[in-house]
XYZ file of C-alpha atoms in Angstrom:
487
model
C -97.580 9.917 -3.513
C -96.922 12.324 -0.631
C -97.780 11.185 2.870
C -98.525 14.327 5.129
C -97.167 13.980 8.735
C -99.773 14.112 11.348
C -99.551 17.472 13.404
C -98.006 17.035 16.567
C -99.944 18.213 19.300
C -98.888 21.150 21.772
C -97.173 20.194 25.254
C -96.222 22.076 28.200
C -92.623 22.567 28.493
C -92.845 19.266 30.639
C -93.990 17.443 27.434
C -97.553 17.135 28.653
C -100.453 17.713 26.424
C -102.473 21.035 26.682
C -106.250 21.206 26.468
C -106.018 24.209 24.474
C -104.183 26.516 22.182
C -106.913 29.622 22.604
C -108.698 29.633 26.041
C -107.749 29.839 29.469
C -109.496 28.052 32.390
C -112.395 29.860 33.725
C -115.136 29.531 35.958
C -117.932 29.096 33.378
C -117.417 31.128 29.854
C -117.608 34.629 31.609
C -115.881 33.801 35.046
C -112.790 34.442 36.348
C -109.281 32.698 35.561
C -108.276 29.792 37.915
C -104.852 29.699 39.311
C -104.581 26.266 38.604
C -104.556 26.751 34.709
C -100.555 25.843 34.951
C -100.465 26.008 31.220
C -101.532 29.498 30.923
C -99.116 30.558 33.759
C -96.349 28.720 32.194
C -96.858 30.683 29.130
C -96.970 33.992 30.808
C -93.858 33.177 32.935
C -92.066 32.245 30.183
C -92.796 35.131 28.160
C -91.634 37.208 31.232
C -88.390 35.428 31.055
C -87.624 34.931 27.666
C -85.250 37.926 26.957
C -81.578 37.040 27.803
C -80.128 40.383 29.150
C -78.336 41.984 25.972
C -74.612 42.301 25.720
C -73.206 45.633 27.171
C -71.352 46.271 24.218
C -71.897 44.547 20.793
C -75.607 43.833 21.460
C -76.678 44.065 17.758
C -75.231 41.194 15.757
C -75.665 37.877 14.026
C -73.761 35.201 12.750
C -73.349 32.100 10.956
C -71.517 28.561 11.227
C -68.797 27.252 8.744
C -65.453 25.921 8.672
C -61.761 26.871 8.818
C -59.561 24.919 6.511
C -55.512 25.346 6.940
C -53.822 26.108 3.453
C -50.144 26.785 4.812
C -47.996 24.980 6.975
C -47.343 27.398 10.063
C -46.523 24.453 12.547
C -42.894 26.000 13.104
C -44.651 28.850 14.719
C -47.229 27.259 16.662
C -48.314 23.830 18.070
C -52.034 24.534 18.291
C -54.039 21.774 16.482
C -56.412 23.840 14.639
C -53.492 25.375 12.526
C -51.839 22.222 11.646
C -51.521 21.403 8.216
C -54.342 19.724 6.431
C -56.740 20.697 9.301
C -60.443 21.714 8.975
C -62.373 22.764 12.115
C -66.031 23.738 12.565
C -66.648 27.465 13.799
C -69.126 29.853 14.658
C -68.575 33.580 13.533
C -70.656 36.561 14.976
C -70.753 40.106 13.670
C -71.962 43.300 15.436
C -71.922 46.972 15.905
C -70.405 48.012 19.474
C -72.624 51.015 20.693
C -75.960 49.963 19.480
C -78.898 48.188 21.643
C -80.313 45.067 20.057
C -82.878 46.968 18.256
C -80.544 49.510 16.818
C -79.679 49.981 12.809
C -76.892 48.007 11.489
C -75.715 51.030 9.352
C -74.662 53.332 12.328
C -71.083 54.710 12.264
C -69.500 52.210 14.699
C -66.585 49.679 14.570
C -68.069 45.928 13.872
C -67.237 43.139 16.133
C -65.778 40.219 14.249
C -65.718 36.963 16.795
C -65.096 33.522 15.772
C -65.326 30.485 18.002
C -63.175 27.379 16.668
C -64.415 24.091 18.081
C -60.871 22.462 17.893
C -59.872 19.200 19.038
C -58.238 20.563 21.992
C -61.020 22.748 23.157
C -62.529 26.052 22.116
C -60.554 28.595 20.974
C -62.258 32.174 20.409
C -60.867 35.153 18.602
C -62.587 38.206 19.674
C -61.885 41.083 17.379
C -63.207 43.955 15.280
C -63.112 45.224 11.665
C -60.250 47.580 12.732
C -56.715 46.578 13.574
C -56.511 49.141 16.650
C -58.900 50.133 19.437
C -59.615 53.567 21.194
C -58.094 52.760 24.422
C -55.185 50.704 25.778
C -55.863 50.113 29.310
C -58.792 48.237 30.526
C -59.495 50.665 33.220
C -60.925 52.981 30.728
C -62.894 50.548 28.889
C -66.336 50.647 31.076
C -66.191 54.767 30.524
C -65.463 54.535 26.901
C -68.631 52.305 26.495
C -70.656 54.703 28.677
C -69.518 57.680 26.484
C -71.026 55.968 23.314
C -73.869 54.874 24.775
C -76.969 56.930 26.185
C -77.208 60.086 28.585
C -78.445 59.425 31.882
C -81.107 62.164 31.788
C -82.759 62.003 28.344
C -81.646 58.444 27.380
C -80.243 59.738 24.025
C -77.087 59.087 22.431
C -74.855 62.415 22.441
C -71.664 63.448 20.364
C -70.932 66.079 22.803
C -70.290 63.159 25.342
C -68.418 60.893 22.592
C -66.231 63.561 21.556
C -65.507 64.863 25.298
C -64.226 61.242 25.984
C -62.216 61.052 22.742
C -60.504 64.502 23.251
C -59.522 63.752 26.674
C -58.217 60.223 25.496
C -55.592 61.155 22.703
C -54.599 57.507 22.285
C -58.065 57.095 20.622
C -56.924 59.437 17.484
C -56.042 56.129 15.455
C -59.267 54.351 15.991
C -61.309 57.271 15.539
C -59.443 58.228 12.216
C -60.607 54.773 11.116
C -64.148 55.390 12.409
C -64.522 58.582 10.667
C -63.228 57.313 7.271
C -64.745 54.965 4.985
C -64.294 51.819 6.856
C -66.730 53.426 9.606
C -69.807 51.815 7.859
C -69.050 48.651 5.837
C -71.291 47.839 3.116
C -72.024 44.367 4.253
C -70.387 42.215 6.944
C -69.329 40.118 4.210
C -67.387 43.176 2.757
C -65.014 43.831 5.518
C -61.960 42.422 7.070
C -61.717 41.267 10.634
C -58.642 41.535 13.009
C -57.655 40.238 16.341
C -56.158 43.743 16.963
C -54.661 42.273 20.286
C -51.000 40.643 20.022
C -50.957 36.944 20.822
C -48.279 34.685 21.724
C -47.643 31.270 19.623
C -45.701 28.478 20.865
C -44.225 25.766 18.649
C -43.791 22.024 19.695
C -40.159 23.003 20.527
C -41.350 25.609 22.860
C -39.963 28.623 20.744
C -42.418 31.466 21.250
C -43.670 34.261 18.702
C -45.748 37.295 18.724
C -48.532 37.229 16.223
C -51.503 39.530 15.203
C -54.426 38.119 12.822
C -55.688 39.532 9.688
C -58.914 38.164 8.099
C -58.963 39.213 4.749
C -62.510 39.389 2.996
C -62.515 37.249 -0.424
C -65.368 39.600 -1.183
C -63.240 42.533 -1.244
C -63.685 45.473 1.213
C -66.887 47.901 0.313
C -68.137 50.659 2.395
C -71.322 52.660 2.521
C -71.333 56.421 2.529
C -72.666 58.501 5.276
C -75.865 59.472 3.302
C -76.267 55.593 2.050
C -76.175 54.224 5.416
C -78.748 57.118 6.770
C -81.312 55.794 4.238
C -80.690 52.164 5.142
C -80.868 53.068 8.900
C -84.612 54.125 8.143
C -85.414 51.804 5.312
C -83.967 48.443 6.836
C -82.457 48.804 10.045
C -81.607 44.986 9.842
C -79.687 45.270 6.349
C -76.420 43.540 7.389
C -78.187 40.855 9.207
C -80.447 40.259 6.443
C -77.693 40.419 3.863
C -75.583 37.750 5.603
C -78.459 35.366 5.948
C -79.700 35.498 2.421
C -76.499 35.452 0.860
C -75.969 32.188 2.661
C -79.495 30.956 1.800
C -78.523 31.663 -1.891
C -75.604 29.649 -1.714
C -73.177 32.564 -1.704
C -70.820 31.216 1.384
C -68.629 34.353 2.006
C -64.938 33.563 2.960
C -61.916 35.243 4.604
C -58.281 34.487 4.108
C -56.411 34.288 7.735
C -53.055 35.845 7.576
C -50.893 36.786 10.695
C -48.003 39.051 11.401
C -45.253 37.102 13.102
C -42.761 38.829 15.329
C -39.706 36.923 16.640
C -39.995 37.068 20.520
C -36.827 39.186 21.052
C -37.931 41.695 18.505
C -40.770 43.127 21.255
C -37.902 44.324 23.263
C -36.415 46.698 20.960
C -39.230 47.556 18.293
C -39.623 51.062 17.566
C -43.380 50.686 18.673
C -44.662 49.070 21.765
C -45.984 45.928 20.206
C -48.552 45.198 22.567
C -50.367 48.552 22.563
C -53.877 48.085 21.241
C -53.895 51.617 19.362
C -50.927 50.790 17.333
C -50.356 48.777 14.327
C -47.368 46.641 13.193
C -46.333 48.067 9.601
C -46.368 45.506 7.052
C -42.917 46.388 5.805
C -41.495 45.228 8.967
C -43.742 41.934 9.581
C -45.212 40.957 6.235
C -48.417 38.872 6.130
C -48.197 35.090 6.327
C -51.334 32.908 5.132
C -52.790 30.402 7.513
C -56.166 29.186 6.136
C -59.422 29.990 4.862
C -62.639 30.600 6.779
C -65.916 30.036 4.812
C -69.721 30.537 6.325
C -71.916 28.283 5.120
C -74.661 27.424 7.340
C -77.388 29.863 8.894
C -78.479 29.524 12.486
C -81.887 27.896 12.629
C -82.563 29.663 16.349
C -81.218 32.942 16.552
C -81.313 33.040 20.286
C -80.103 29.604 20.948
C -77.147 29.777 18.450
C -76.269 33.360 18.229
C -77.829 35.421 21.088
C -76.587 33.010 23.781
C -73.072 32.366 21.970
C -70.332 33.262 24.605
C -67.089 34.320 22.743
C -64.224 34.912 25.400
C -60.569 35.735 25.092
C -59.444 33.597 27.552
C -60.219 30.459 25.438
C -56.854 29.862 24.333
C -55.627 26.249 23.412
C -52.278 24.532 23.485
C -49.808 26.658 21.423
C -51.657 29.807 22.009
C -51.148 32.329 24.669
C -51.682 35.924 25.789
C -49.359 38.975 25.522
C -48.554 41.674 27.764
C -51.405 43.654 25.796
C -53.320 45.234 28.997
C -56.596 45.151 27.083
C -56.527 41.593 26.302
C -55.551 40.784 29.949
C -58.417 42.606 31.041
C -60.878 41.220 28.491
C -59.572 37.735 29.552
C -61.533 38.060 33.314
C -64.357 40.766 31.856
C -65.745 38.698 29.097
C -66.430 35.202 30.486
C -67.661 37.185 33.795
C -70.236 38.937 31.537
C -71.350 35.522 30.321
C -71.895 34.124 33.938
C -73.990 37.274 34.590
C -75.956 37.548 31.424
C -76.259 33.711 30.491
C -75.690 31.888 33.729
C -72.802 30.177 35.302
C -73.205 27.132 33.360
C -73.326 29.023 29.839
C -70.627 26.691 28.585
C -72.981 23.600 28.774
C -75.363 25.293 25.851
C -74.959 23.498 22.603
C -73.297 26.647 20.784
C -70.804 27.025 23.607
C -70.105 23.374 24.376
C -66.617 22.037 23.067
C -66.594 19.201 20.630
C -63.632 17.825 22.742
C -64.200 15.703 25.909
C -64.696 17.971 29.091
C -63.322 16.653 32.654
C -63.537 19.830 34.773
C -64.420 19.973 38.562
C -66.954 22.348 38.135
C -70.164 21.687 40.307
C -73.812 22.595 40.602
C -75.211 26.192 39.737
C -78.154 27.240 38.126
C -79.325 25.563 34.871
C -76.478 22.817 35.333
C -77.487 19.529 33.348
C -74.370 17.488 32.914
C -74.161 15.100 35.733
C -71.538 15.358 38.359
C -69.951 12.201 40.075
C -67.487 11.887 42.709
C -64.709 12.872 43.410
C -65.607 16.621 43.105
C -62.295 17.722 44.437
C -58.544 17.803 43.586
C -56.242 16.508 44.280
C -57.913 13.192 45.033
C -57.068 9.554 44.963
C -60.318 8.290 43.731
C -59.691 8.139 39.960
C -60.759 11.789 39.088
C -59.222 13.631 36.238
C -55.377 14.961 36.867
C -53.756 17.862 35.177
C -51.166 16.523 32.434
C -48.165 18.719 33.598
C -45.925 17.086 31.668
C -47.641 17.821 28.385
C -49.417 21.096 29.050
C -47.668 22.377 32.341
C -44.701 24.290 30.742
C -45.576 28.176 31.131
C -45.376 29.884 28.209
C -45.021 33.473 29.175
C -42.549 36.173 29.535
C -40.278 37.795 32.219
C -41.341 41.199 33.583
C -40.234 43.180 36.909
C -40.781 46.547 38.139
C -42.401 48.654 40.735
C -46.220 48.747 41.093
C -47.285 51.537 39.060
C -50.467 52.909 37.616
C -48.933 53.986 33.920
C -49.309 53.553 30.432
C -46.735 51.543 28.446
C -43.155 52.391 28.172
C -42.779 54.743 25.215
C -40.567 53.426 22.420
C -38.871 55.523 19.724
C -41.642 56.019 17.725
C -44.569 55.909 20.117
C -46.898 58.799 20.455
C -50.753 59.107 20.083
C -50.701 60.996 16.744
C -48.385 59.544 14.427
C -49.864 56.552 13.069
C -53.111 58.104 12.564
C -51.271 60.986 10.718
C -49.833 58.164 8.382
C -53.134 56.810 7.873
C -54.296 60.274 6.821
C -51.748 60.850 4.581
C -50.314 57.950 3.004
C -53.296 55.378 3.042
C -56.280 57.706 2.429
C -56.421 58.932 -1.114
C -58.123 62.622 -1.831
C -61.481 61.406 -2.259
C -61.174 59.619 1.265
C -59.671 62.429 2.911
C -62.557 64.876 1.471
C -65.008 62.101 2.994
C -63.295 61.969 6.201
C -63.491 65.794 6.523
C -67.169 65.575 5.931
C -67.991 62.871 8.211
C -65.961 64.335 11.149
C -67.613 68.060 10.276
C -71.166 66.308 10.455
C -70.637 64.543 13.447
C -69.198 67.672 15.174
C -72.100 69.741 14.171
C -74.769 67.389 15.608
C -74.500 68.814 19.317
C -70.849 69.121 20.177
C -70.357 72.288 22.315
C -67.524 74.284 23.648
C -65.018 73.732 24.828
C -65.287 70.037 23.682
C -65.350 71.590 20.035
C -62.235 73.540 20.524
C -60.576 70.368 21.788
C -61.897 68.409 18.678
C -60.038 70.933 16.316
C -56.799 70.582 18.416
C -57.330 66.757 18.259
C -57.163 66.710 14.698
C -54.445 69.324 14.172
C -52.478 67.037 16.106
C -53.315 64.192 13.814
C -52.713 66.104 10.696
C -52.214 69.913 10.447
C -54.077 70.372 7.116
C -56.863 67.887 7.968
C -57.614 70.033 11.347
C -57.657 73.278 9.355
C -60.420 71.628 7.014
C -62.226 70.037 9.689
C -62.497 73.598 11.651
C -63.194 75.242 8.381
C -66.031 72.892 7.521
C -67.646 73.153 11.110
C -67.277 77.030 11.514
C -68.953 77.328 8.184
C -71.473 75.013 9.003
C -72.295 76.917 11.903
C -72.988 80.598 10.170
């Protein structure tokens, strides 16, 4: 016999039972509302404030919880606890578009964010990447301008292809990423059917203090599948939350998506003479030079129960690096290490790391104090150094700096060019050697369709030159398709 549980009473946020779910307190049934109806005021005030400001980029997205299991011994390269043999670590993954707002369609042509928070035994480790191994720019000074060019105009509040191509054609380093974007992988079939990449280069440090450069590749065990532009356009109107729905329902059905983590490992000294600058975010390391090494498997098996609490307020930041993992001289990575936590403080609040979804599973002994929404108790001493028994840095264990040597004059310049460095070469290789004939045909159609949607002179002429620089035949085909489409 099933026992029905009694329905709990509605309460205020302070836990006080309320008198009615339906009626405000008034002077008689027809009279004015009274100011002392504190429950009505609480409801209206909470409603006015319940939307956390959306993220600047990556506003539209969702995710799920799961685990990471190490399947291969890489302890020769890193002492990070999360990557030691036989280790299993809880995690949260979030997938997103870049340019769209929270209500935008999942199937717009756009890179996809691929962010992971590992709740390790030595603190949170965040990997904040995309579904492409490169990015549009290599210097953080241009990041804000890039995002604004992909967002909305100031006058009519509309997205504008002319604005996008104006930025891209004046930023030739974008060619590699734009080729990915206009190709098949510009619109994944689902989040389950796309790879994820750190894109950035990181440093790994082993127990002996030896250093290595690494790039992360999360390879989908579901395979990589993509939507055509026509399919994506239909879904944008029919089901704008298609990718969100697909991930949630797949996990709900017990079809738990998984990815194999592989890394490319470059010996520390190789970076000094490698033919590409290994820290340039617009470049890849060819696998023939640095093949993939398996690390482990990521599986997502639990949906959020409260999207706002567990996904919208999740805060990923590249500065969260645990012992055994460090930054590289990648300028974009170094800029993001400041930008992301600063964005979280502005968007969520200074104590965002105390929210359960962001809180580490390891012990916290910090000297952070006060601030809005702080609820962990603080006790004296609240300063360091002190002789009152407060926490002290374990310099012997964690204090050895794991960095690199650099010198030179203070300049504002791009990376020093290497033998094979240029803005067009790797994009051209992608077109000629990775894409097949059908993919190249779709690439031409996607570029031409994008350019025909409001791109004006002289931006249009620069776009033709841009694609001629990537590949001369491709440029000819794009120009012919656009000029023919204008007639």
